[in-house]
Short mmCIF file of C-alpha atoms and ligand atoms in Angstrom, two decimals:
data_model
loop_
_atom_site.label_atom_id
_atom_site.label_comp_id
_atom_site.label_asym_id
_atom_site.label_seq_id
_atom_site.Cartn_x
_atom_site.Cartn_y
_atom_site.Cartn_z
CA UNK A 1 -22.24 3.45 -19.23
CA UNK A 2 -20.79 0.09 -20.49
CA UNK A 3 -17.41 -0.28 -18.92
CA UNK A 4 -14.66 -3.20 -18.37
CA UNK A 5 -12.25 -3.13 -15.76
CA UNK A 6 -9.08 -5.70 -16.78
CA UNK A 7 -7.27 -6.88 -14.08
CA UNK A 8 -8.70 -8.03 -11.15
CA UNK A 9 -6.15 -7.46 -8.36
CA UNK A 10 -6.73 -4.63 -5.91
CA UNK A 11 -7.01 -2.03 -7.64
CA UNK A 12 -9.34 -3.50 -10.55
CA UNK A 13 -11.97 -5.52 -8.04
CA UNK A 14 -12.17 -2.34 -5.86
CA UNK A 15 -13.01 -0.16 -9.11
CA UNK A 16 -15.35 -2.65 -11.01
CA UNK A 17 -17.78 -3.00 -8.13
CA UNK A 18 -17.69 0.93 -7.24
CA UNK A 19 -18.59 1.66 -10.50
CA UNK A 20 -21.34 -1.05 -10.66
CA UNK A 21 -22.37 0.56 -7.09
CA UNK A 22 -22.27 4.01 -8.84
CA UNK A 23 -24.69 2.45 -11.78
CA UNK A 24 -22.71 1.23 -14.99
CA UNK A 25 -22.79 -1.72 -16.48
CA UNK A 26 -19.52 -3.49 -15.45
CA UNK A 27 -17.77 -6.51 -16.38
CA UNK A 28 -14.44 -7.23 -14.55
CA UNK A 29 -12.04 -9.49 -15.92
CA UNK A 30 -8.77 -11.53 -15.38
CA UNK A 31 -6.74 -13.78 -16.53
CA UNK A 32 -6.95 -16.25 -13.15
CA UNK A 33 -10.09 -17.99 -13.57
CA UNK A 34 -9.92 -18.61 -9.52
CA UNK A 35 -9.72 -14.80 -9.20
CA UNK A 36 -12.97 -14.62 -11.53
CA UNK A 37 -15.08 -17.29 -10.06
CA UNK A 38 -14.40 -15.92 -6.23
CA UNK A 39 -15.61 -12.38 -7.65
CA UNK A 40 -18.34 -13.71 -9.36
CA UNK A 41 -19.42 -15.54 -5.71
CA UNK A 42 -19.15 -11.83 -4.33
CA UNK A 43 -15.91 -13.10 -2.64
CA UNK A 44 -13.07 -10.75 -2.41
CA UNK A 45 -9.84 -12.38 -2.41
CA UNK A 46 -8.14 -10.32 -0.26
CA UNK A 47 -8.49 -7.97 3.12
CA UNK A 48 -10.13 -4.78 2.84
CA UNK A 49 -12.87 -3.27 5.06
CA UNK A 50 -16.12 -2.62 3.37
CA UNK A 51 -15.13 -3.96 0.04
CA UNK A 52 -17.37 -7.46 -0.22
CA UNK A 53 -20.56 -5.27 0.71
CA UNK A 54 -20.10 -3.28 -2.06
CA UNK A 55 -18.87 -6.51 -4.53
CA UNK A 56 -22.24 -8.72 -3.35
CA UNK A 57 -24.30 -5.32 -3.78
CA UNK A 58 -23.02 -4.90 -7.22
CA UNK A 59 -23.71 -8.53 -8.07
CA UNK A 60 -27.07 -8.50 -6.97
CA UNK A 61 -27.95 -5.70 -9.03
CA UNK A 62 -27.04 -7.70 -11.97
CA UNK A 63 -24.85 -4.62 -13.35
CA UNK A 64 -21.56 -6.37 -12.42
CA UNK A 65 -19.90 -9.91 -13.78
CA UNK A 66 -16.75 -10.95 -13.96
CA UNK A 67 -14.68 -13.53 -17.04
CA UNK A 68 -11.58 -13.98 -18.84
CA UNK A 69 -12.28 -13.62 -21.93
CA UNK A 70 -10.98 -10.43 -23.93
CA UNK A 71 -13.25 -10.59 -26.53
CA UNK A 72 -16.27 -10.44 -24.58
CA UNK A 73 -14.85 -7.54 -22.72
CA UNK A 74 -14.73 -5.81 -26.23
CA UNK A 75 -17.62 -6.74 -27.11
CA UNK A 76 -19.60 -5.49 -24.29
CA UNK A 77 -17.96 -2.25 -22.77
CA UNK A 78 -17.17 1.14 -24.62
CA UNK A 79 -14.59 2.61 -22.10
CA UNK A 80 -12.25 -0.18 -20.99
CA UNK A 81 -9.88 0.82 -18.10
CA UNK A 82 -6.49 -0.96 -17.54
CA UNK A 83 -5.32 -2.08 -13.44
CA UNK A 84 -3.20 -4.61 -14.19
CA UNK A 85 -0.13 -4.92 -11.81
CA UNK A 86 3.32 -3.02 -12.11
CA UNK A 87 5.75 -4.46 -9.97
CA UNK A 88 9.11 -4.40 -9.51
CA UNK A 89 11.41 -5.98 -11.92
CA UNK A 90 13.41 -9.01 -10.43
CA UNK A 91 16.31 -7.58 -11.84
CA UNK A 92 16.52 -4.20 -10.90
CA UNK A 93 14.19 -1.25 -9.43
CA UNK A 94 12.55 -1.31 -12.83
CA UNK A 95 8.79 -1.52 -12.88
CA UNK A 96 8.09 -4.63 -14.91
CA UNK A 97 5.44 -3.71 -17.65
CA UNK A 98 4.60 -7.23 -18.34
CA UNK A 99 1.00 -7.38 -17.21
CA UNK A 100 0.62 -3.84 -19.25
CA UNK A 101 1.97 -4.96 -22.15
CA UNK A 102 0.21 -8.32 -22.26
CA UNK A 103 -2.87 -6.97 -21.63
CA UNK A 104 -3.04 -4.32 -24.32
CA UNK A 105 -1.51 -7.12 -26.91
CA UNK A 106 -4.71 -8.99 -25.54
CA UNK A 107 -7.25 -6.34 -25.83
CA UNK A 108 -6.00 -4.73 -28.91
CA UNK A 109 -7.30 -7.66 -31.96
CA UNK A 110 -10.84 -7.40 -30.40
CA UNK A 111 -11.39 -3.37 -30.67
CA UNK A 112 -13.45 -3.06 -33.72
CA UNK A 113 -15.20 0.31 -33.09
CA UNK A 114 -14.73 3.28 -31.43
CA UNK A 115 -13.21 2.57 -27.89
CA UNK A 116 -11.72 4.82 -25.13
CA UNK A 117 -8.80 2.66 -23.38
CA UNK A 118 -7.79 4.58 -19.68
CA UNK A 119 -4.70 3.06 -17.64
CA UNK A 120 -5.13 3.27 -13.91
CA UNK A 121 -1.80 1.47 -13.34
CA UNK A 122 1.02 2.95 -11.80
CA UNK A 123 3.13 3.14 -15.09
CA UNK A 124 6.95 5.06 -16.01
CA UNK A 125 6.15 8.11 -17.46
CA UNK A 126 6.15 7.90 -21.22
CA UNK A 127 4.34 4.45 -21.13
CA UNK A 128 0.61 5.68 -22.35
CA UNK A 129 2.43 7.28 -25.56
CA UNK A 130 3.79 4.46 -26.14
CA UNK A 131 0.59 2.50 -25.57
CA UNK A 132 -1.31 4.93 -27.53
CA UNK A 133 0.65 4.10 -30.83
CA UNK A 134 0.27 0.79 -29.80
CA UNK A 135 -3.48 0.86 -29.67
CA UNK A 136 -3.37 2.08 -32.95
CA UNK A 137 -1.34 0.15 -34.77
CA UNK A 138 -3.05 -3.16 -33.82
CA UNK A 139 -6.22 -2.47 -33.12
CA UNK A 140 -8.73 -2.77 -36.47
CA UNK A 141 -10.29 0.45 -35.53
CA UNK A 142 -7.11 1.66 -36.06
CA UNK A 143 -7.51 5.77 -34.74
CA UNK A 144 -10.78 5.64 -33.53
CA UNK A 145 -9.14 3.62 -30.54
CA UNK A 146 -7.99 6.12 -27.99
CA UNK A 147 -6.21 6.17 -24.95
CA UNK A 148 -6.17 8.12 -21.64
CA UNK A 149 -4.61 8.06 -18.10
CA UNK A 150 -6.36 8.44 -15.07
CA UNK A 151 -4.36 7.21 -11.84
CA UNK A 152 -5.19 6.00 -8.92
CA UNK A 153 -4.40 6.84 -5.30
CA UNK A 154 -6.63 4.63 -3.13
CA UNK A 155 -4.96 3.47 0.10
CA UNK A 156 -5.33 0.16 1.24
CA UNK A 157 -7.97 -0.44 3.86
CA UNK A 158 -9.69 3.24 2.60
CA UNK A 159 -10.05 1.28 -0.92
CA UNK A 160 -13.50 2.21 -1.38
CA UNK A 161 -13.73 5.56 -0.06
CA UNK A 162 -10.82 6.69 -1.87
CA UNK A 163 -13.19 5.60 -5.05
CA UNK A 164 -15.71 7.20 -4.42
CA UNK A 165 -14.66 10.21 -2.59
CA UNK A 166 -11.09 10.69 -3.68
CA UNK A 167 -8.93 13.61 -2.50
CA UNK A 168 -9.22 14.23 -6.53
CA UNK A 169 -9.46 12.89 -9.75
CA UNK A 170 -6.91 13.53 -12.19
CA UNK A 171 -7.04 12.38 -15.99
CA UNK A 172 -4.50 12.49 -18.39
CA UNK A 173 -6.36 12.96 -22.53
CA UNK A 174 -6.02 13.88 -26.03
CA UNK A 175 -8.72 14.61 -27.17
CA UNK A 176 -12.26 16.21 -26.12
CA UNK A 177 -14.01 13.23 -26.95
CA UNK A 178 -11.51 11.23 -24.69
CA UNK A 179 -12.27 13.99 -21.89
CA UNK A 180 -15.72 13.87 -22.05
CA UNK A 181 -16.48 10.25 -21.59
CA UNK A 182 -14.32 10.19 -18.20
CA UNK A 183 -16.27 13.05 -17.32
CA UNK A 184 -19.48 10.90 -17.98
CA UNK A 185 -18.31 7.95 -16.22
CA UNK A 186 -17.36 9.90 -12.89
CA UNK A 187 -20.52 12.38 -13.09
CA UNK A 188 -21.51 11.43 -9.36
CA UNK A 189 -18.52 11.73 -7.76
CA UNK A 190 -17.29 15.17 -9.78
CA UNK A 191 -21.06 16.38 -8.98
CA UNK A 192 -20.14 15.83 -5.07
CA UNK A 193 -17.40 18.15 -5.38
CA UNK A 194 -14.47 16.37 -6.10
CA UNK A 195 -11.80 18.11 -7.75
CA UNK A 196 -11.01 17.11 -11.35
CA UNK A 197 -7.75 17.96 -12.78
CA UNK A 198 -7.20 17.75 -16.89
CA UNK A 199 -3.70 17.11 -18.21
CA UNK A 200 -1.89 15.79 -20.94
CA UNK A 201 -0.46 11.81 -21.08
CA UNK A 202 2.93 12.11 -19.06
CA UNK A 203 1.49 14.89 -16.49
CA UNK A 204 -1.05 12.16 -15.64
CA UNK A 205 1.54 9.56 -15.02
CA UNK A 206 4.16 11.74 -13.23
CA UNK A 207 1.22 13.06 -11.05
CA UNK A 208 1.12 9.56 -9.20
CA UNK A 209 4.66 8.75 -8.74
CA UNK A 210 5.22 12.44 -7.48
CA UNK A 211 2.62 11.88 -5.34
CA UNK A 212 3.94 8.49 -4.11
CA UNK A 213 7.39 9.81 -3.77
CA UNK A 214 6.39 12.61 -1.48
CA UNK A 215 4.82 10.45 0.78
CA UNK A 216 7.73 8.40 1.11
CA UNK A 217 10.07 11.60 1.19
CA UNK A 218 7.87 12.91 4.00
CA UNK A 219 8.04 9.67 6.13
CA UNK A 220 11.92 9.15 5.80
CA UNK A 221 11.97 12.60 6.58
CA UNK A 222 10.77 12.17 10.05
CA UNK A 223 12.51 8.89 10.50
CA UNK A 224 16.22 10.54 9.56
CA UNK A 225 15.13 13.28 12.47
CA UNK A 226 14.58 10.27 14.51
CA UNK A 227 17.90 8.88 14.01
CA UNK A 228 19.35 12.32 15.04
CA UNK A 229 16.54 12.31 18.10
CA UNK A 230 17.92 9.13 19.63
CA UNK A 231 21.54 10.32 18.88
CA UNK A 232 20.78 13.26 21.24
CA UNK A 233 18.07 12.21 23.76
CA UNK A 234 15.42 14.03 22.02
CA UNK A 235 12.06 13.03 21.29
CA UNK A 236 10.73 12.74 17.56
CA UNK A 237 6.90 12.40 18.57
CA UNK A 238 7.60 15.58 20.01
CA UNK A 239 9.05 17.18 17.29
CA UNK A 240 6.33 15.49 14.63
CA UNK A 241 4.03 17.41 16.80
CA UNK A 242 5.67 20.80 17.00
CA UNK A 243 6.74 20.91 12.93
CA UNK A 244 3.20 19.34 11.77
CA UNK A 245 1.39 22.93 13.95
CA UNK A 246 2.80 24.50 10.82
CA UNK A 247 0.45 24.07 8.26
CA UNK A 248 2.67 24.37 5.14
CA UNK A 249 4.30 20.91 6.86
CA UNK A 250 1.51 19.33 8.29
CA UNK A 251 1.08 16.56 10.98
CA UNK A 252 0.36 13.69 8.83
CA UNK A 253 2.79 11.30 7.35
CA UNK A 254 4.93 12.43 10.05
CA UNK A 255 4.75 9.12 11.97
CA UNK A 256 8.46 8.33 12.85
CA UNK A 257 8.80 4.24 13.55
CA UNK A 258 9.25 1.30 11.41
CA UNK A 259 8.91 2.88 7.79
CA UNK A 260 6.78 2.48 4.87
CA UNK A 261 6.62 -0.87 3.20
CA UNK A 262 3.58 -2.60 0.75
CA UNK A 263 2.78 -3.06 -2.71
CA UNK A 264 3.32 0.49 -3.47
CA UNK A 265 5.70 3.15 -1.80
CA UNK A 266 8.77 1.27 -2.19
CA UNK A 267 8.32 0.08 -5.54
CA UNK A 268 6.89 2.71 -6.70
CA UNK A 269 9.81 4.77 -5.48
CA UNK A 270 12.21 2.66 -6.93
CA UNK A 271 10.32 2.65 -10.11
CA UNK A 272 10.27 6.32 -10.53
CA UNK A 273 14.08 6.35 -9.97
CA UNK A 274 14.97 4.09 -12.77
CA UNK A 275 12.99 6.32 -15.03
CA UNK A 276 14.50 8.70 -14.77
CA UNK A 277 17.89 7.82 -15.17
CA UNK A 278 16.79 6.22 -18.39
CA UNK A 279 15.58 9.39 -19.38
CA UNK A 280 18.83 11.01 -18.66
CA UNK A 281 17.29 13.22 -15.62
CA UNK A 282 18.67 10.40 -13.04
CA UNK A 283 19.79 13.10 -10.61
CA UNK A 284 16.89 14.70 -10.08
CA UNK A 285 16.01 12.07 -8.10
CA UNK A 286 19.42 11.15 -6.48
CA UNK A 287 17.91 11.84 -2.92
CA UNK A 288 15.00 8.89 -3.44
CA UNK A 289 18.14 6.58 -3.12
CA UNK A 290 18.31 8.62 0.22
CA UNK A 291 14.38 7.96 1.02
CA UNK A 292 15.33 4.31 0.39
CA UNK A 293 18.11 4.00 2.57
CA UNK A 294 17.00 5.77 5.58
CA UNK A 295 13.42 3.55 4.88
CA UNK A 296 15.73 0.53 5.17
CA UNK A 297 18.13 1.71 8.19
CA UNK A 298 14.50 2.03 10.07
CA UNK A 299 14.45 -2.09 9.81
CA UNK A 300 18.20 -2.10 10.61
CA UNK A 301 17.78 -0.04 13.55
CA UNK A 302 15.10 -2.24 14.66
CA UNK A 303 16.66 -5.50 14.83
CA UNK A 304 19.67 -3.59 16.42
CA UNK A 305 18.03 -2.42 19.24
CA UNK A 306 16.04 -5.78 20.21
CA UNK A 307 19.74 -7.10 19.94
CA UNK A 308 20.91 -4.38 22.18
CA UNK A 309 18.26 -4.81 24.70
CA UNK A 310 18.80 -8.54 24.89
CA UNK A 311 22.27 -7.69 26.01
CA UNK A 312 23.75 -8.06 22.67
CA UNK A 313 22.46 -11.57 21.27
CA UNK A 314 18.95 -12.85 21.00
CA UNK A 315 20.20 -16.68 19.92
CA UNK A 316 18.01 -18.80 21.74
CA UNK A 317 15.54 -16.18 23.00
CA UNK A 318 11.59 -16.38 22.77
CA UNK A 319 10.33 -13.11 20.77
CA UNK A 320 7.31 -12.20 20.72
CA UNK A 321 6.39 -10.10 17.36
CA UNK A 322 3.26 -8.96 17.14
CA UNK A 323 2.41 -7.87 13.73
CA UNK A 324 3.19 -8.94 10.05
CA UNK A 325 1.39 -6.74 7.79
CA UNK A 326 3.14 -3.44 6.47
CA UNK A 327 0.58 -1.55 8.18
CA UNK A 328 -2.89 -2.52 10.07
CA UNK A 329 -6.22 -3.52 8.61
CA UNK A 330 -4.41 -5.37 6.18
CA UNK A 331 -3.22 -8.91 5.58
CA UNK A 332 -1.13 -7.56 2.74
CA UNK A 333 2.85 -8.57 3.75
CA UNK A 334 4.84 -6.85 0.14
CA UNK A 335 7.75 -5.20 1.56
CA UNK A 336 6.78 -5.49 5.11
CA UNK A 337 8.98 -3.87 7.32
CA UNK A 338 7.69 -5.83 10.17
CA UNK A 339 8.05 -9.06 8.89
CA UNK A 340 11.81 -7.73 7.52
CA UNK A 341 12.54 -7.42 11.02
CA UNK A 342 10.82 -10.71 12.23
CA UNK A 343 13.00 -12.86 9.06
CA UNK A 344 16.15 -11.11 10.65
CA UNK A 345 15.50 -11.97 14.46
CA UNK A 346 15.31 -15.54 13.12
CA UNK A 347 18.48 -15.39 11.64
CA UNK A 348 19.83 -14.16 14.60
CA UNK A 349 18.79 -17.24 16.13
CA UNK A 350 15.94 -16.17 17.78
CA UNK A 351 12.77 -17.94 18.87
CA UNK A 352 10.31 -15.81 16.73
CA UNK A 353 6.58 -15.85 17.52
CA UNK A 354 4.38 -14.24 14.83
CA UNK A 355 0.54 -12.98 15.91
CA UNK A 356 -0.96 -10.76 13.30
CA UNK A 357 -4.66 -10.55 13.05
CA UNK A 358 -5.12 -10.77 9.60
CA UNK A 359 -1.51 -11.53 8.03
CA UNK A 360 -0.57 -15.19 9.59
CA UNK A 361 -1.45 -17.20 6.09
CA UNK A 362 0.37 -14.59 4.09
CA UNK A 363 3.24 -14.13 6.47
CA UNK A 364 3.44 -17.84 6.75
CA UNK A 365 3.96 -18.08 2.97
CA UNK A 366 6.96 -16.02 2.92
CA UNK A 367 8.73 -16.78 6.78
CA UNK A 368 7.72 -20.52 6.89
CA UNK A 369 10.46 -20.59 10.04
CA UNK A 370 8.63 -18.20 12.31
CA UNK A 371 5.87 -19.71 14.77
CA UNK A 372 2.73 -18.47 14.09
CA UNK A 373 -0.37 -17.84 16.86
CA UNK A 374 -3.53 -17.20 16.70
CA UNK A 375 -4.11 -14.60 19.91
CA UNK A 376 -1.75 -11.79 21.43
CA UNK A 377 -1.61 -14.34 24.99
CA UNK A 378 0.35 -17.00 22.66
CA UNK A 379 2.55 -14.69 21.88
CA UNK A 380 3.57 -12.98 24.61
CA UNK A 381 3.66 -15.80 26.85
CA UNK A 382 7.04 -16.65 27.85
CA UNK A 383 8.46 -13.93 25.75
CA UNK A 384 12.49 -12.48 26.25
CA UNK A 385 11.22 -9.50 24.42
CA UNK A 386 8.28 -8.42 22.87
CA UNK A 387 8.17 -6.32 19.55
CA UNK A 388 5.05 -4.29 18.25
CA UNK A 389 6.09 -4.20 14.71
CA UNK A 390 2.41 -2.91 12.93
CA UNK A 391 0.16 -0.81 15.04
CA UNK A 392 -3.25 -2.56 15.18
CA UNK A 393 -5.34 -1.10 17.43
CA UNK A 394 -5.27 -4.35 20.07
CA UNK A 395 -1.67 -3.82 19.88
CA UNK A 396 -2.04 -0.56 20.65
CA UNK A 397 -4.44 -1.45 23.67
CA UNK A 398 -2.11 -3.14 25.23
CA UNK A 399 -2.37 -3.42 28.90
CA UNK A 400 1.42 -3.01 30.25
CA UNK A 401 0.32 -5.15 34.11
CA UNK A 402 -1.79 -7.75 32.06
CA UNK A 403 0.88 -8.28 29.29
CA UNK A 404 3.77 -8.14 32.45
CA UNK A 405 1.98 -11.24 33.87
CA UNK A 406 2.71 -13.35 30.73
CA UNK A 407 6.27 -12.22 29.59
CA UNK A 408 9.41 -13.67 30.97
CA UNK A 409 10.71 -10.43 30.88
CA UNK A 410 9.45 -7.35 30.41
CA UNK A 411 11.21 -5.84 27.33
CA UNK A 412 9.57 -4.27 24.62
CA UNK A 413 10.21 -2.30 21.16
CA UNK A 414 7.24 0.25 20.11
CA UNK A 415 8.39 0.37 16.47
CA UNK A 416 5.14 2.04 15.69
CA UNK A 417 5.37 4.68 18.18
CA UNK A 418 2.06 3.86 19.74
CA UNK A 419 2.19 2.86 23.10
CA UNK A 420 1.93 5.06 26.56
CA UNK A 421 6.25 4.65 26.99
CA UNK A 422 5.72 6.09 31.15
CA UNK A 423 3.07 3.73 31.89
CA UNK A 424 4.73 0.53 30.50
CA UNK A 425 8.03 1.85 32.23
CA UNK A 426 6.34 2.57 35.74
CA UNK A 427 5.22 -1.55 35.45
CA UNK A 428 8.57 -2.51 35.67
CA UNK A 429 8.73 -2.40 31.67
CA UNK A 430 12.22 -1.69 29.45
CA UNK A 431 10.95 0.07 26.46
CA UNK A 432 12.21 0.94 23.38
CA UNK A 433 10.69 3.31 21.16
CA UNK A 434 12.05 4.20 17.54
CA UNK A 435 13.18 8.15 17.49
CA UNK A 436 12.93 8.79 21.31
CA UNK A 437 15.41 5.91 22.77
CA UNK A 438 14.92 3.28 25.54
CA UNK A 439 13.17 3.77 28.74
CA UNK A 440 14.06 1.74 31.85
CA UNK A 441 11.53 0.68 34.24
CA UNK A 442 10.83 3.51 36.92
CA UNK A 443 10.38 2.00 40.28
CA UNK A 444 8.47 3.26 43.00
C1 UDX B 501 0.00 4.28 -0.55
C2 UDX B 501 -0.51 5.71 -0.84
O1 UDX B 501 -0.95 6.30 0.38
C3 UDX B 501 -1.63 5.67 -1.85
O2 UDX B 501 -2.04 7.00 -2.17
C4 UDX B 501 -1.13 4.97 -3.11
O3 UDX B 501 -2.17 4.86 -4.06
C5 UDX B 501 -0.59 3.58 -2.77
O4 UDX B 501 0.42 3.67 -1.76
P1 UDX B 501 -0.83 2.23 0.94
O5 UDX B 501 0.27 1.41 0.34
O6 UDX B 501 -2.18 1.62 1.13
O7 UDX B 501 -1.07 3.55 0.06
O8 UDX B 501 -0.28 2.68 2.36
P2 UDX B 501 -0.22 3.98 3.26
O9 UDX B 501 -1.39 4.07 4.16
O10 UDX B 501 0.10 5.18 2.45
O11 UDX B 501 1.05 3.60 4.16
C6 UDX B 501 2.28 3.24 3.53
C7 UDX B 501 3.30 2.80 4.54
O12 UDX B 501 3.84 3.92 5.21
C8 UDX B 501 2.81 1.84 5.63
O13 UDX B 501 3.80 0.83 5.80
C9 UDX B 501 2.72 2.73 6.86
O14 UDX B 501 2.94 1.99 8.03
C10 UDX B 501 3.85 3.72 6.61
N1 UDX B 501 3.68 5.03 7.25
C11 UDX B 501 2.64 5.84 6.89
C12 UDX B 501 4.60 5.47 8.19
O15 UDX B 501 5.56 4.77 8.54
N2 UDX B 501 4.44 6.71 8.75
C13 UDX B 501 3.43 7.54 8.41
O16 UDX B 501 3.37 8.65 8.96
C14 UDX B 501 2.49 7.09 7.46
#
């Protein structure tokens, strides 16, 4: 099939070239031209795993190109989906429709036949309606212009597997017609099995939010028990471990520490929130402002302990923070709870020395005051105290007598919930660890 894919950001370049990989005919576009001539060099502008394979495979197969202009994107493709960016309003918790709205304005003047439009963009639930009159109305195929929803759920760093394997598809339609052609265009993956569900417009929409939501709910879940865990001297790994046996709970997204942050969850959250107040069903989801909070008290907590642990002032004190990126195999730093923590140790008037593997440039961007190295050794050497703050898996590897050698002292905060807490303490470590409280070195 003949398909476009309009906006270019995570989201859109992971979709175009999977569904140039699957077969179609694919042109990708977006309004940066730097964005389009990178993707049209098989570059992907950002970090993810697996994802410029797939781009330079597409390319070479000649079934993928990328441009900016809207009118060949009508021109060429018959299903046209939408992943432009939602984020959060500067103003409030809002999602700012902007990029939606502009893009459909853009689109609309060129459709001159019969055209399926199908969001993919995390939207407040009642947008595609509104969209869908939109369409309409300004579009000189007037009704034979129709528009579906079909979210997405692809984790960064799984970007192309959750494409073409997803846990499920889910599409949000009209009309048969409207069903059929997303049935067309996903043949392969709904022949492997993949479960489709078929629902109307706002079912589609609340379907991802709900989802998002959960998965926050379910992480600050675990992070309020670890509140209550280091209150009483109990251990929340522990706990994860003994509720997640029970299979109606589960053991994953259980992972007390540091929080969720990135260009999702939180705004997402937030998002959802505002919606429905404006709807008039505001407290329905009163305890999200709950999910938020305890999210945020997880950063709070943080910066209190390495304060604590420094004997209650880290002005003037070398810290060693070793990650930047809300989570690992990622350079993405939106909402990143570790470099939240990192910004606040400076302002403490601490020494703050950044290593992240693949986030420096980005962090950089946003915490210009940090230091910035380019190996864990920079970091650590000379450190009052050393943070792991995103658990990549050399940060996880850790060697507690190697690392010893190179800190001034040995304090550290697990944040992440990752490292071996006996073995760092038994070489003459002080560790902290979020949701089971601080260890002191064990001698002898
Ligand atoms: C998320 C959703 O998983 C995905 O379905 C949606 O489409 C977009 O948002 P992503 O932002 O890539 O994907 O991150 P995810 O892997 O879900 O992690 C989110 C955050 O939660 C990270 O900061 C991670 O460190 C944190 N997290 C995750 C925890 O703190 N504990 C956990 O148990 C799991």
């Amino acid at each position: 099939m003949r398909l476009s894919v309009i906006g270019t950001g995570y989201l859109g370049a992971t979709h175009a070239a999977c569904m140039a990989d699957l077969g179609h005919e694919v042109i990708g576009l977006d309004i940066d031209p730097r964005k389009v001539d990178a993707l049209n060099n098989g570059i992907v502008p950002f970090h993810e795993p697996g994802l410029p394979e797939v781009l330079q495979r597409a390319l070479a197969s000649g079934r993928l190109h990328f441009t900016t202009s809207f009118a060949d994107v009508a021109e060429f493709a018959e299903v046209h989906f939408l992943c432009v960016g939602t984020p959060q309003s500067d103003d409030s918790g809002a999602a700012d429709l902007a990029q939606v709205n502009g893009a459909i304005a853009q689109l609309a003047p060129h459709l001159t036949r019969p055209t399926l439009v199908v969001g993919k963009s995390t939207v407040p639930v009642g947008t595609a309606q509104r969209l869908a009159s939109e369409l309409i109305a300004s579009a000189p195929a007037g009704e034979a212009v129709e528009l579906a929803w079909n979210p997405e759920f692809l984790r960064e760093g799984f970007a192309v597997a959750d494409t073409v394997r997803p846990d499920r598809l889910v599409i949000g339609v009209t009309s048969e017609n409207a069903e059929n052609q997303l049935r067309a265009v996903y043949a392969s993956i709904l022949a492997a099995g993949v479960p489709l569900v078929v629902t109307d417009l706002p079912t589609s929409e609340l379907v991802k939010t709900a989802a998002n939501a959960f998965l926050a709910t379910k992480i600050s879940f675990i992070n309020a028990m670890a509140e209550l865990c280091e209150a009483t001297g109990a251990d929340v790994g522990t706990l994860a471990e003994a509720i997640g046996h029970d299979e109606r709970i589960g053991r994953r997204f259980l992972q007390a520490g540091l929080g969720f942050g990135g260009g999702c969850l939180p705004k997402d959250l937030r998002a959802f929130r505002a919606r429905a107040t404006e709807i008039g069903s505001g407290s329905a989801l009163d305890f999200l402002d709950d999910v938020d909070a305890i999210n945020q008290r997880c950063r709070t907590r943080t910066v209190a302990a390495a304060i604590t642990l420094c004997g209650g002032n880290v002005a003037g004190l070398r810290v060693a923070v070793l990650g930047a990126a809300f989570k690992p195999d990622s350079d993405d730093v939106r909402d990143s709870p570790a470099l939240d923590v990192a910004a606040e140790l400076l302002d403490n008037g601490a020494d703050v020395v950044i290593h992240d593997p693949a986030a420096n440039t980005n962090a950089a961007a946003l915490v210009p005051k940090a230091q910035y190295v380019d190996d864990i050794e920079s970091a650590v050497t000379g450190a009052d105290l050393v943070l792991l703050l995103t658990e990549w898996k050399q940060f996880v590897a850790l060697d507690p007598a190697v690392t010893g050698q190179l800190v001034r002292t040995r304090r550290i905060i697990d944040a992440r919930n990752v490292l071996k807490r006996n073995e760092w303490a038994s070489h003459g470590w002080t560790i902290h660890t979020l949701g089971r409280g601080t260890l002191l070195p064990q001698t002898g």
